[in-house]
PDB file of C-alpha atoms and ligand atoms in Angstrom:
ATOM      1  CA  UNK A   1       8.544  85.859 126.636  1.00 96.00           C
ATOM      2  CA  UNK A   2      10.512  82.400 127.575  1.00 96.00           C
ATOM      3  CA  UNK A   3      13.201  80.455 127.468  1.00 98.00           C
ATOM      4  CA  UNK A   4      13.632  77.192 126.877  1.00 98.00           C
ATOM      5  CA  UNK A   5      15.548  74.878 124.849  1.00 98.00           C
ATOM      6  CA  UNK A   6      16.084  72.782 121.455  1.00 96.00           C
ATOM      7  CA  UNK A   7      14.958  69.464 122.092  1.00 95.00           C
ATOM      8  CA  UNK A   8      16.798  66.703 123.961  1.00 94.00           C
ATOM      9  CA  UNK A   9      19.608  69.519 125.492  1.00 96.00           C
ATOM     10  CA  UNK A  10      22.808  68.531 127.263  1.00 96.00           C
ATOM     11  CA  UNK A  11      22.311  69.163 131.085  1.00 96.00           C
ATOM     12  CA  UNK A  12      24.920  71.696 130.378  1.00 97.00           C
ATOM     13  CA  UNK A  13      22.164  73.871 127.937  1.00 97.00           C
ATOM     14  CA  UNK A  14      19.808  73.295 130.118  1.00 97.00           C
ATOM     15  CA  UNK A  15      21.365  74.952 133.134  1.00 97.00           C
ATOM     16  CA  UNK A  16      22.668  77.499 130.759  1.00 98.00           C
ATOM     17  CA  UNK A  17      18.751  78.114 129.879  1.00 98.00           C
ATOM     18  CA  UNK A  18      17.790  78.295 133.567  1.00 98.00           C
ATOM     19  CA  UNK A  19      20.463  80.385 134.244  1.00 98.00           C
ATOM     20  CA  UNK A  20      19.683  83.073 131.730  1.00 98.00           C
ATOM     21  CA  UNK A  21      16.101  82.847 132.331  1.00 98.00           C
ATOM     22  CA  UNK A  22      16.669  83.199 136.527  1.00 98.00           C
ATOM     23  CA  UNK A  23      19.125  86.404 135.577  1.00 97.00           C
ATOM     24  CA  UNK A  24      16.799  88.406 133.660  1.00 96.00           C
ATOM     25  CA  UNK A  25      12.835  87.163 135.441  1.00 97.00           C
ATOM     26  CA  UNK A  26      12.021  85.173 133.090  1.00 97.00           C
ATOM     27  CA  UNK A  27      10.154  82.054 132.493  1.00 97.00           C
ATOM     28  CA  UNK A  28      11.730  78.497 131.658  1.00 97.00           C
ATOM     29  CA  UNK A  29       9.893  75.962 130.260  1.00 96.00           C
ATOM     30  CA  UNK A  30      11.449  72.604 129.842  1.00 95.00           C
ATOM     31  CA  UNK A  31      11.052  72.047 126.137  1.00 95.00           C
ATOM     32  CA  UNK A  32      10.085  68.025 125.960  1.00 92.00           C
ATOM     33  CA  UNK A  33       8.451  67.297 122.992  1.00 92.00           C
ATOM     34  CA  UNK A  34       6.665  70.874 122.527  1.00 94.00           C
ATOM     35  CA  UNK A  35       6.911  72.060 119.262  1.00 94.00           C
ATOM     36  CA  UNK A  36       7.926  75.943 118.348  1.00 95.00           C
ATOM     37  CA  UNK A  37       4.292  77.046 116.758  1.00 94.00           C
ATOM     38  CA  UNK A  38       2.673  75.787 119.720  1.00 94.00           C
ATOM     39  CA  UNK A  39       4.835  77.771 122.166  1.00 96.00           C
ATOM     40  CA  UNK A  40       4.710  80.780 119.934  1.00 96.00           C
ATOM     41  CA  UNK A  41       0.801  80.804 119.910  1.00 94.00           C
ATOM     42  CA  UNK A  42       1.044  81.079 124.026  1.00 94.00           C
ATOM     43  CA  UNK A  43       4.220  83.008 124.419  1.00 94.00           C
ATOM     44  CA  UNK A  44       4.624  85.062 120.745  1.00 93.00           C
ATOM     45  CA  UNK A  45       8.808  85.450 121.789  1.00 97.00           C
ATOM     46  CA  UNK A  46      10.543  82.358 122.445  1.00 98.00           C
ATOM     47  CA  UNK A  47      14.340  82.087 123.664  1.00 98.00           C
ATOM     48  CA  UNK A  48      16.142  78.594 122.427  1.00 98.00           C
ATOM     49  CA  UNK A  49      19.523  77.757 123.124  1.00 98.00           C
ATOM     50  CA  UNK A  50      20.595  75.321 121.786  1.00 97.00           C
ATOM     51  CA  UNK A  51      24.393  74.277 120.877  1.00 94.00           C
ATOM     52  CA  UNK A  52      24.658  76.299 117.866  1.00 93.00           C
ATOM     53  CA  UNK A  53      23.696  79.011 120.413  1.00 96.00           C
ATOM     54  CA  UNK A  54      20.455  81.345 121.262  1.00 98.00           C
ATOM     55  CA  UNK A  55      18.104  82.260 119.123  1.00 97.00           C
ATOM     56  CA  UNK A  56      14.838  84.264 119.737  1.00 97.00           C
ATOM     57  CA  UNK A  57      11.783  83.177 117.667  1.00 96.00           C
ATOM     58  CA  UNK A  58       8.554  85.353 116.779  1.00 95.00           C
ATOM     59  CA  UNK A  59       5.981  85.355 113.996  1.00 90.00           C
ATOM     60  CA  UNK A  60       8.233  87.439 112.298  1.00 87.00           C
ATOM     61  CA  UNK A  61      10.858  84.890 112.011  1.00 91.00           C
ATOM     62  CA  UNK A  62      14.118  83.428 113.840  1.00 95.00           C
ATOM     63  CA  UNK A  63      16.236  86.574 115.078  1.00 95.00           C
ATOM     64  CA  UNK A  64      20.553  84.815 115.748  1.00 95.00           C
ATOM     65  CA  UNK A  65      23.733  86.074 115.739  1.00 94.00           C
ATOM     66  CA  UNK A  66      25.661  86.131 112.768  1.00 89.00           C
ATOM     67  CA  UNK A  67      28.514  88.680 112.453  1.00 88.00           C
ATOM     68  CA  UNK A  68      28.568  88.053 108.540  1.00 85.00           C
ATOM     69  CA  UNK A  69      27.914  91.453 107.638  1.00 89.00           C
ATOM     70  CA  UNK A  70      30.485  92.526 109.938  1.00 94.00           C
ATOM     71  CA  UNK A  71      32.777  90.161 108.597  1.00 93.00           C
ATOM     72  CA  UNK A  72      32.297  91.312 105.003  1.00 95.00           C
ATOM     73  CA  UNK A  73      32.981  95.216 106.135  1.00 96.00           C
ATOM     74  CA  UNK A  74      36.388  93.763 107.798  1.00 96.00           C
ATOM     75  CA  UNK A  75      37.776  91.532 105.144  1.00 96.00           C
ATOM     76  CA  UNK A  76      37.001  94.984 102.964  1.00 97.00           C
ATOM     77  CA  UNK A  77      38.624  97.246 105.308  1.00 97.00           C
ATOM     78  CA  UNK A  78      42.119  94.399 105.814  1.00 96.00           C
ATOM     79  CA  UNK A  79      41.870  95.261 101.263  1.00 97.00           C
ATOM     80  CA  UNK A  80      42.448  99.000 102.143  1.00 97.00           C
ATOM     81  CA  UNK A  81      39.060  99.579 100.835  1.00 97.00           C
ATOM     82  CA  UNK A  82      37.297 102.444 103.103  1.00 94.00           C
ATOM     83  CA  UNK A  83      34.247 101.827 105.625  1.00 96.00           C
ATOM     84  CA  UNK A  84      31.053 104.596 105.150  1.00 95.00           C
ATOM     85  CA  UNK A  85      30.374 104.637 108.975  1.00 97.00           C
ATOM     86  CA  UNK A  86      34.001 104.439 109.960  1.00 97.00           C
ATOM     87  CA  UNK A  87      35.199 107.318 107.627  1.00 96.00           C
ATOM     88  CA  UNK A  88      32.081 109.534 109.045  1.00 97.00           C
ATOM     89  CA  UNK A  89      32.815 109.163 112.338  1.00 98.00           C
ATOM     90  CA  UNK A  90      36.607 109.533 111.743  1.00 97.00           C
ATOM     91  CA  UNK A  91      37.461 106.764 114.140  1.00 98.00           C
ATOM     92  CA  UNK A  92      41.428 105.837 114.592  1.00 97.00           C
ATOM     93  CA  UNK A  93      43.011 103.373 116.871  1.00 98.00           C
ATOM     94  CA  UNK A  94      42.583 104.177 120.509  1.00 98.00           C
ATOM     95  CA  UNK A  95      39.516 105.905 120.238  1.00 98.00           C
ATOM     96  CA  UNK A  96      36.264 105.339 122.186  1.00 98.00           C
ATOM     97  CA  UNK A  97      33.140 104.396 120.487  1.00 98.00           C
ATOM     98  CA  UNK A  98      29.170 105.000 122.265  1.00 99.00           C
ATOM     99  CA  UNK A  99      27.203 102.460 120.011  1.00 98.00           C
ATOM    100  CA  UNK A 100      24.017 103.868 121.636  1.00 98.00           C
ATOM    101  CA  UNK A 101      21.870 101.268 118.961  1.00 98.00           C
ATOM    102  CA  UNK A 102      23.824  97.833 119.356  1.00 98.00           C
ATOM    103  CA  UNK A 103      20.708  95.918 117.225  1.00 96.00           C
ATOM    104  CA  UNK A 104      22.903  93.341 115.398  1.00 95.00           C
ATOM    105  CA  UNK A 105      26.403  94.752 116.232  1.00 97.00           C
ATOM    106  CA  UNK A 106      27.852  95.062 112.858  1.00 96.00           C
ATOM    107  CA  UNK A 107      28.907  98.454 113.850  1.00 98.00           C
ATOM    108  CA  UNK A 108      30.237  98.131 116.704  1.00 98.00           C
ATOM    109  CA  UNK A 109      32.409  95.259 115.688  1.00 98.00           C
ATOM    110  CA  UNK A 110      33.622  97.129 112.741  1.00 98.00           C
ATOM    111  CA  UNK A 111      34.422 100.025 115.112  1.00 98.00           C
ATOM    112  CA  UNK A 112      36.085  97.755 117.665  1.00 98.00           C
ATOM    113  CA  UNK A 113      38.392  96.569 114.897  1.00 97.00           C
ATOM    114  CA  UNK A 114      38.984  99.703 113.712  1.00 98.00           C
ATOM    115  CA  UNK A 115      39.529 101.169 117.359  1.00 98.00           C
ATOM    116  CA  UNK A 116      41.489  98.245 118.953  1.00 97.00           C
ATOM    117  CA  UNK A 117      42.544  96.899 121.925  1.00 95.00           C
ATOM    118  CA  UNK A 118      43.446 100.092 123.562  1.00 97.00           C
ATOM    119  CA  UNK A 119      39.948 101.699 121.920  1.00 98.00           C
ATOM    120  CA  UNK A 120      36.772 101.206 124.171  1.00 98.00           C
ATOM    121  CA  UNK A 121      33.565  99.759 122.611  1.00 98.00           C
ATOM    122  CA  UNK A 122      30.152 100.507 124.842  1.00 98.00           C
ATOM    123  CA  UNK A 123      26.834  99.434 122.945  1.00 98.00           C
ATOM    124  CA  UNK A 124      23.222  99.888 124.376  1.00 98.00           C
ATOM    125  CA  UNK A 125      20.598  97.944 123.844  1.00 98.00           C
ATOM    126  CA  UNK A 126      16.856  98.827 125.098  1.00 98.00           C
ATOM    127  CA  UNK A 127      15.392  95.287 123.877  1.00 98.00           C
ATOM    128  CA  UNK A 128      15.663  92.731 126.249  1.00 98.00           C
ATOM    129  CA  UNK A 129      15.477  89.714 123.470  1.00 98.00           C
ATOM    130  CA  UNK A 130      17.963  91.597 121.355  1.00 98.00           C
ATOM    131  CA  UNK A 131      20.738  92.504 124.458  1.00 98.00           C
ATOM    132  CA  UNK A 132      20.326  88.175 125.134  1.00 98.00           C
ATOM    133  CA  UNK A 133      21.102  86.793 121.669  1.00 98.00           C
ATOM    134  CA  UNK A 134      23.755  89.697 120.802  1.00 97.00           C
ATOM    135  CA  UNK A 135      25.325  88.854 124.662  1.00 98.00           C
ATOM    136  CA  UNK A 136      25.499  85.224 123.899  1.00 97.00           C
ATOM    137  CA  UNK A 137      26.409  85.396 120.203  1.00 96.00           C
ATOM    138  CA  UNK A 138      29.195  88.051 121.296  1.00 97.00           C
ATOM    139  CA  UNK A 139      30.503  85.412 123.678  1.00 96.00           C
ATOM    140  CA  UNK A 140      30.820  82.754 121.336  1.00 94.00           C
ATOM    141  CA  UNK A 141      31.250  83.895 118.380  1.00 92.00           C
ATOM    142  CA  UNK A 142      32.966  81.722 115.909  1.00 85.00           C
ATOM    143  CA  UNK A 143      35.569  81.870 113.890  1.00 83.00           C
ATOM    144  CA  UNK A 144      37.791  81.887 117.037  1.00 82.00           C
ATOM    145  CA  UNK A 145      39.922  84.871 116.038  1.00 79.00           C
ATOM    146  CA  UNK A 146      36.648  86.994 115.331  1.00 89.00           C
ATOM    147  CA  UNK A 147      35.620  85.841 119.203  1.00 92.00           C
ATOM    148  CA  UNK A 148      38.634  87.858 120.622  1.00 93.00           C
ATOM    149  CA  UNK A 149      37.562  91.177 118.610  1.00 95.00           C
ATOM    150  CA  UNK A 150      33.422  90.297 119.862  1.00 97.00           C
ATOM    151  CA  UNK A 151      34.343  89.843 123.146  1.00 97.00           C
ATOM    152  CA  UNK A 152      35.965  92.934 123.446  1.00 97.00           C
ATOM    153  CA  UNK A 153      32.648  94.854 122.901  1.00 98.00           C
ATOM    154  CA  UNK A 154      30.804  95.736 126.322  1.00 98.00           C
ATOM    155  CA  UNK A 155      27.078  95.439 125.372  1.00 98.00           C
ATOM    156  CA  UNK A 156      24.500  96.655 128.122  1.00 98.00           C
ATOM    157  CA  UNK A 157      21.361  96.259 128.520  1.00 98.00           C
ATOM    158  CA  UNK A 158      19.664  99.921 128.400  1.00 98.00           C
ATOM    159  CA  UNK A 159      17.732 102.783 127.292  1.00 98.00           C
ATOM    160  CA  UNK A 160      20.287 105.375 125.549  1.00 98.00           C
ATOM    161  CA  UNK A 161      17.884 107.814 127.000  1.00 98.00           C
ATOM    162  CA  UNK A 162      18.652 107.180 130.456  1.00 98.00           C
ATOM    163  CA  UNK A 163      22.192 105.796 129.964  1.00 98.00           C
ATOM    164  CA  UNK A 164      23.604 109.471 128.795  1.00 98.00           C
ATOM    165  CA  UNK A 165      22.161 110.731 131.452  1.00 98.00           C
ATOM    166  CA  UNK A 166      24.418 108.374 133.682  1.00 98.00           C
ATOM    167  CA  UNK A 167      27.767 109.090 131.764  1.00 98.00           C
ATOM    168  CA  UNK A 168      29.990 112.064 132.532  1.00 98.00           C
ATOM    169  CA  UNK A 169      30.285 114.728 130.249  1.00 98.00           C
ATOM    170  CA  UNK A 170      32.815 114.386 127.217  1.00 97.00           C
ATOM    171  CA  UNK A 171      33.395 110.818 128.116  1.00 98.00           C
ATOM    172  CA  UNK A 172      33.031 109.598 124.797  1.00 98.00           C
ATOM    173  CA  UNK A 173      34.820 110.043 121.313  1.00 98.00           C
ATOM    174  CA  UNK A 174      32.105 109.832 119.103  1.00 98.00           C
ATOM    175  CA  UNK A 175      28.394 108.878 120.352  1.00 98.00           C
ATOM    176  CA  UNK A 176      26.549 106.471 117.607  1.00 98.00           C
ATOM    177  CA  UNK A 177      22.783 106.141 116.635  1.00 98.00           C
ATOM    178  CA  UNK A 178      21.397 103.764 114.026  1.00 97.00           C
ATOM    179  CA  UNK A 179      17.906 103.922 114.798  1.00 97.00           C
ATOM    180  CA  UNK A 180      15.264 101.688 113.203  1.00 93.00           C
ATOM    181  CA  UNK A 181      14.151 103.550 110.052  1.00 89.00           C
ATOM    182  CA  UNK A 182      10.280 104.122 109.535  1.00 82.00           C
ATOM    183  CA  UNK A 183      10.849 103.395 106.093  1.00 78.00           C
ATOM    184  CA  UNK A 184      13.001 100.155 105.959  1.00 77.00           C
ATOM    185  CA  UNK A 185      16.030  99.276 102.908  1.00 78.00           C
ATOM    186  CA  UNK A 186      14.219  96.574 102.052  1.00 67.00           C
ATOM    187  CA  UNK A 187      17.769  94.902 101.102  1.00 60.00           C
ATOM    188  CA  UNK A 188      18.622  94.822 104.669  1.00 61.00           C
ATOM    189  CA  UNK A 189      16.885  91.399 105.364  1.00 69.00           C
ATOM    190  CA  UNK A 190      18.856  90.564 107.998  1.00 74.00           C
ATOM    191  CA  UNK A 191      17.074  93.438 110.216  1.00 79.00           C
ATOM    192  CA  UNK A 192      14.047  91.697 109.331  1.00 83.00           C
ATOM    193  CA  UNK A 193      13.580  89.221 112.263  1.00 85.00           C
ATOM    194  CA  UNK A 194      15.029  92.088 114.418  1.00 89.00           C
ATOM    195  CA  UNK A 195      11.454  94.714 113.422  1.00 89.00           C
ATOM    196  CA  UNK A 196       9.020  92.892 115.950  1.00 91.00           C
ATOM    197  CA  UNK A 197      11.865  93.169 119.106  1.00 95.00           C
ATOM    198  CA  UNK A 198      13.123  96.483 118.420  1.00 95.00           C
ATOM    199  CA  UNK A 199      12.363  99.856 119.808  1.00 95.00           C
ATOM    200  CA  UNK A 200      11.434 102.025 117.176  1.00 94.00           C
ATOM    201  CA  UNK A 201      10.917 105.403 118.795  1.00 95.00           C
ATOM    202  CA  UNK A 202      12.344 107.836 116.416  1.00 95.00           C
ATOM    203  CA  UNK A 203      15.069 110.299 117.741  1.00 97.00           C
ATOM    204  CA  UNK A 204      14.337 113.537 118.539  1.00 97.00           C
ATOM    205  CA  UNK A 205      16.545 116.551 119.107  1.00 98.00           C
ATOM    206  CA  UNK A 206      16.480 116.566 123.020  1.00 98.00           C
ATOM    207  CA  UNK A 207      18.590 112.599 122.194  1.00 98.00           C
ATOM    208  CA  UNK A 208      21.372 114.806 120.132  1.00 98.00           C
ATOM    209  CA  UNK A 209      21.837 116.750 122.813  1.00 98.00           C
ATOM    210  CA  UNK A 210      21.782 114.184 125.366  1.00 98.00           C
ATOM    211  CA  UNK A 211      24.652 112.908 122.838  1.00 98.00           C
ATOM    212  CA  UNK A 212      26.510 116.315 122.271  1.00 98.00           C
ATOM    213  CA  UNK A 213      27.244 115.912 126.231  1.00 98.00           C
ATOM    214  CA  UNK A 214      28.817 112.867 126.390  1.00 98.00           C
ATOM    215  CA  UNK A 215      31.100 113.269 123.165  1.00 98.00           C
ATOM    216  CA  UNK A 216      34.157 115.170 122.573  1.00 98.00           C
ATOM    217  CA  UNK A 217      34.539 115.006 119.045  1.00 98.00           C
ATOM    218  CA  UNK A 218      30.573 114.209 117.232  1.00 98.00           C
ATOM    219  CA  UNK A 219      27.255 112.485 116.826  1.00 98.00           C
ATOM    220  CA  UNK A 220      26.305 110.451 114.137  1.00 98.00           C
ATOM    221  CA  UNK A 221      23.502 109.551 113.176  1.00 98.00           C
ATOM    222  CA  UNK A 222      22.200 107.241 110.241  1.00 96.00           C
ATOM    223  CA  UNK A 223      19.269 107.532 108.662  1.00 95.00           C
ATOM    224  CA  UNK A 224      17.248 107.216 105.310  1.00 91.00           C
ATOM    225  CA  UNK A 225      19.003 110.078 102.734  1.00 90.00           C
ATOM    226  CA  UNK A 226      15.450 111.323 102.359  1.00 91.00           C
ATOM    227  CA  UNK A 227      15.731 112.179 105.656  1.00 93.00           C
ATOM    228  CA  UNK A 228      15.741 115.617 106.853  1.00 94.00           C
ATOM    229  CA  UNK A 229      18.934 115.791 109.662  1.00 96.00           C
ATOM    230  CA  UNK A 230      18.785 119.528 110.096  1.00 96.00           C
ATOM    231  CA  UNK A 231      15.308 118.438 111.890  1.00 96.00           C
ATOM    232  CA  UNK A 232      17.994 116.968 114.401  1.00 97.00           C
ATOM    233  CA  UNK A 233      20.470 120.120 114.011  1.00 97.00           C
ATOM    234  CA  UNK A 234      22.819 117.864 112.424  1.00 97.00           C
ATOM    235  CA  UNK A 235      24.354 118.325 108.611  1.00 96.00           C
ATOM    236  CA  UNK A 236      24.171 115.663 106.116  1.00 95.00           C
ATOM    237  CA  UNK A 237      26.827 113.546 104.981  1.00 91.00           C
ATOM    238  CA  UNK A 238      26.691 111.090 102.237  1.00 76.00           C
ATOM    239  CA  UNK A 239      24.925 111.536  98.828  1.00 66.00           C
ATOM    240  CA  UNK A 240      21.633 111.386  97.553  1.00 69.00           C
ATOM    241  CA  UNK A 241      22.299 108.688  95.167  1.00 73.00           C
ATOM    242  CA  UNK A 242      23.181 106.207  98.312  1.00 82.00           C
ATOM    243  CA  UNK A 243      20.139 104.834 100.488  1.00 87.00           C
ATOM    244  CA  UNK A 244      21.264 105.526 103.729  1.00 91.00           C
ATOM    245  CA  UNK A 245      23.233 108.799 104.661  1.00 94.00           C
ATOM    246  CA  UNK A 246      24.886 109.830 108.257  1.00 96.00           C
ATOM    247  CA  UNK A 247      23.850 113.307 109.890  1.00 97.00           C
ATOM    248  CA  UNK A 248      27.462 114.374 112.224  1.00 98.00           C
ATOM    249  CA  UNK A 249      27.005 117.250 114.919  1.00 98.00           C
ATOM    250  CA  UNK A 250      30.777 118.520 115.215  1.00 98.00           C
ATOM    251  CA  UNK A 251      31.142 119.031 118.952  1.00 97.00           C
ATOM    252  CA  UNK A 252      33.497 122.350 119.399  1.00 87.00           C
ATOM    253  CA  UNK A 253      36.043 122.520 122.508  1.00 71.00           C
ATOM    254  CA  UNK A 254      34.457 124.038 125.041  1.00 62.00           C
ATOM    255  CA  UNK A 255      31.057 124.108 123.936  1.00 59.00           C
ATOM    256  CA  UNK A 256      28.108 124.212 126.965  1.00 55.00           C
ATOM    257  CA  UNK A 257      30.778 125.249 129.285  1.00 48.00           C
ATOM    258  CA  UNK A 258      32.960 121.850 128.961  1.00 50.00           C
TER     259      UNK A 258
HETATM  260  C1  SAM B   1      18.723  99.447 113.210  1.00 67.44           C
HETATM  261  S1  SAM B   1      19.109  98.585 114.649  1.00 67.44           S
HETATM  262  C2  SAM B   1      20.824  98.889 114.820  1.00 67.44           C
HETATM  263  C3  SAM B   1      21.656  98.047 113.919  1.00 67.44           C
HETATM  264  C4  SAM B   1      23.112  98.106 114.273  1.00 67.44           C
HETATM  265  N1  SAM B   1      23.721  99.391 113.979  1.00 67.44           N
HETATM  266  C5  SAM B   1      23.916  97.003 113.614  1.00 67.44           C
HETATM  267  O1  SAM B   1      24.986  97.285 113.076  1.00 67.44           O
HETATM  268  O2  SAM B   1      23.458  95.860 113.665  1.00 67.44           O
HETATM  269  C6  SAM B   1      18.497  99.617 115.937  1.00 67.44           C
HETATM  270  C7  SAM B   1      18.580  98.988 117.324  1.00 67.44           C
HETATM  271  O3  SAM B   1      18.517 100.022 118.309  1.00 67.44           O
HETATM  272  C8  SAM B   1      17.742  99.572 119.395  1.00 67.44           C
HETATM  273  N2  SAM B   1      17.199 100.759 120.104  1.00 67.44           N
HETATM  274  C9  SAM B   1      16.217 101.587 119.693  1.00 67.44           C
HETATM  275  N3  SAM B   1      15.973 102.536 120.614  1.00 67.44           N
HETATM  276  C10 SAM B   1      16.847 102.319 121.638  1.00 67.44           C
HETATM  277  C11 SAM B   1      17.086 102.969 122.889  1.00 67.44           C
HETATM  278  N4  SAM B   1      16.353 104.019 123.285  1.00 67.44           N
HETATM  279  N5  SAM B   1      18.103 102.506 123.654  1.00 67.44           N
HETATM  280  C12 SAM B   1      18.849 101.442 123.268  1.00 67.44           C
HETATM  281  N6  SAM B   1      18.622 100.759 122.118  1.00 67.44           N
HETATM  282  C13 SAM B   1      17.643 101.188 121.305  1.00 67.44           C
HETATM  283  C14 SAM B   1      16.658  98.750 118.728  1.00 67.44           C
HETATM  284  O4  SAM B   1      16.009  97.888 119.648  1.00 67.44           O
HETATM  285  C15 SAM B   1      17.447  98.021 117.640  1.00 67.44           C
HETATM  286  O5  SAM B   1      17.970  96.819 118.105  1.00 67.44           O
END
C-alpha cells in the first residue's frame, strides 16, 4: 500500500499525505508525473488525496466517500417514510449504536441521525484502506450540514473480534453487523470497489455472543434472506420476497448473570 497524491498538490495536500502516511507506517511517494496504472502494477492499493479528498485505488476500481446512499435513507426518513435497519434495531433518540462493520457508513450515519446528539455512534473498521477514506470523508463531508451529523460518528480502526472483548458488558444499545455477503446484491455497486479491501470472514456464533455481551437490548445482523440466521441463534426478520433480511438476538435482563 501507499500514499501519495493527485498531481501538482498544494503544499497543504502534500503534508496532509505525509502526515497520514507517517500516522499509520506507511509509504509516501511524491506523485510527480507517475501515472496511477504504473503505481498500481508496483503497489496494487494506492492512497490519493487530492482536494476533492482521499480516495484508495485497486484493480478493482476507485473506492471514495460518498454518503449518497445515506443521504437518500435520510431525506426518506425527514418524509415520515420508515428505515428497514432502523425499525429492526428499534433505535430512538438517545440511544447508543455498536456499528461493528463501518464499510461505507451508510448505517451508521442513518443511525446517528436517527439517535442524535445525545445518542453515541462507535463504528469498527478492520481494513486499514477502508478506516482512511471513511476517516477523511467523515471529516469533510460536504454538504456542510451533513458534516455536523458525519462528524459525530467515532470510527476506529479495529477488529470487532478483539474490540468486544475490550468493551464492558451491556455497554451498548444495540450491537450492529453487516458483514460482506458471500453472495453479493449485485445492485449494490457501490460495495463494489470496497470487495478487494474488505475483510470477508463470515460470522460465526462465538461473534454473537461476543455481541450479546456488550448489548443491552439486541444484535442484528444482515445478511442474504437465503441465509440461514438460526445457524447464528438469531431469528429472522424481514421477508423472503426482499434480498437482504436482518437476524435480531433479543438480549433478556439479566441474562449471563448481567
Ligand atoms: C458490507 S460492508 C458494511 C457496509 C456498511 N454497513 C455501510 O452501510 O456502508 C462490511 C465491512 O465490514 C468490515 N469488516 C469485516 N470484518 C470486520 C471485522 N472483523 N472488524 C471490523 N470490520 C470488519 C469490512 O472490511 C467491510 O468494510
Amino acid at each position: 500500500m501507499l500514499v501519495t497524491t493527485a498531481r501538482k498538490p498544494s503544499k497543504a495536500i502534500e503534508a496532509e499525505a505525509r502526515e497520514i502516511a507517517a500516522a499509520h507506517g506507511i509509504p509516501c511517494l511524491p506523485r510527480g508525473n507517475r501515472n496511477l496504472e504504473s503505481l498500481l502494477r508496483e503497489f496494487n492499493t494506492v492512497l490519493v488525496l487530492s482536494d476533492r479528498g482521499l480516495s484508495c485505488f485497486t484493480p478493482g476500481g476507485e473506492l471514495f466517500f460518498h454518503p449518497n446512499m445515506a443521504a437518500v435513507r435520510i431525506r426518506l426518513l425527514r418524509q415520515g417514510k420508515e428505515d428497514k435497519m432502523l425499525d429492526i434495531c428499534e433505535l430512538t433518540p438517545g440511544d447508543s449504536f455498536l456499528d461493528c462493520t463501518a464499510g461505507l457508513c451508510s448505517d451508521s450515519l442513518v443511525a446517528k441521525y436517527q439517535v442524535g446528539e445525545k445518542g453515541r455512534v462507535l463504528s469498527l473498521e478492520q481494513s486499514l484502506p477502508i478506516y482512511l477514506v471513511m476517516l477523511h470523508g467523515l471529516k469533510n463531508a460536504n454538504p456542510p450540514r451533513f458534516r455536523e451529523l458525519a462528524r459525530g460518528i467515532e470510527l476506529v480502526h479495529a477488529d470487532f473480534r478483539s474490540y468486544l472483548q475490550q468493551l464492558p458488558p451491556r455497554s451498548f444499545d444495540v450491537v450492529y453487523f453487516d458483514p460482506m455477503f458471500d453472495v453479493p446484491v449485485l445492485e449494490a455497486s457501490s460495495l463494489m470497489p470496497l470487495r478487494p479491501l474488505a475483510c470477508d470472514k463470515p460470522l460465526t456464533p462465538g461473534d454473537i455472543d461476543l455481541a450479546a455481551r456488550v448489548a443491552r437490548r439486541r444484535v442484528v445482523v444482515k445478511q442474504r434472506s437465503f441465509f440461514d440466521f438460526s445457524r447464528l441463534g438469531m431469528s429472522q426478520r424481514g421477508g423472503p420476497r426482499r434480498k437482504t433480511a436482518y437476524g435480531v438476538l433479543e438480549i433478556k435482563e439479566n441474562e449471563n448473570g448481567f
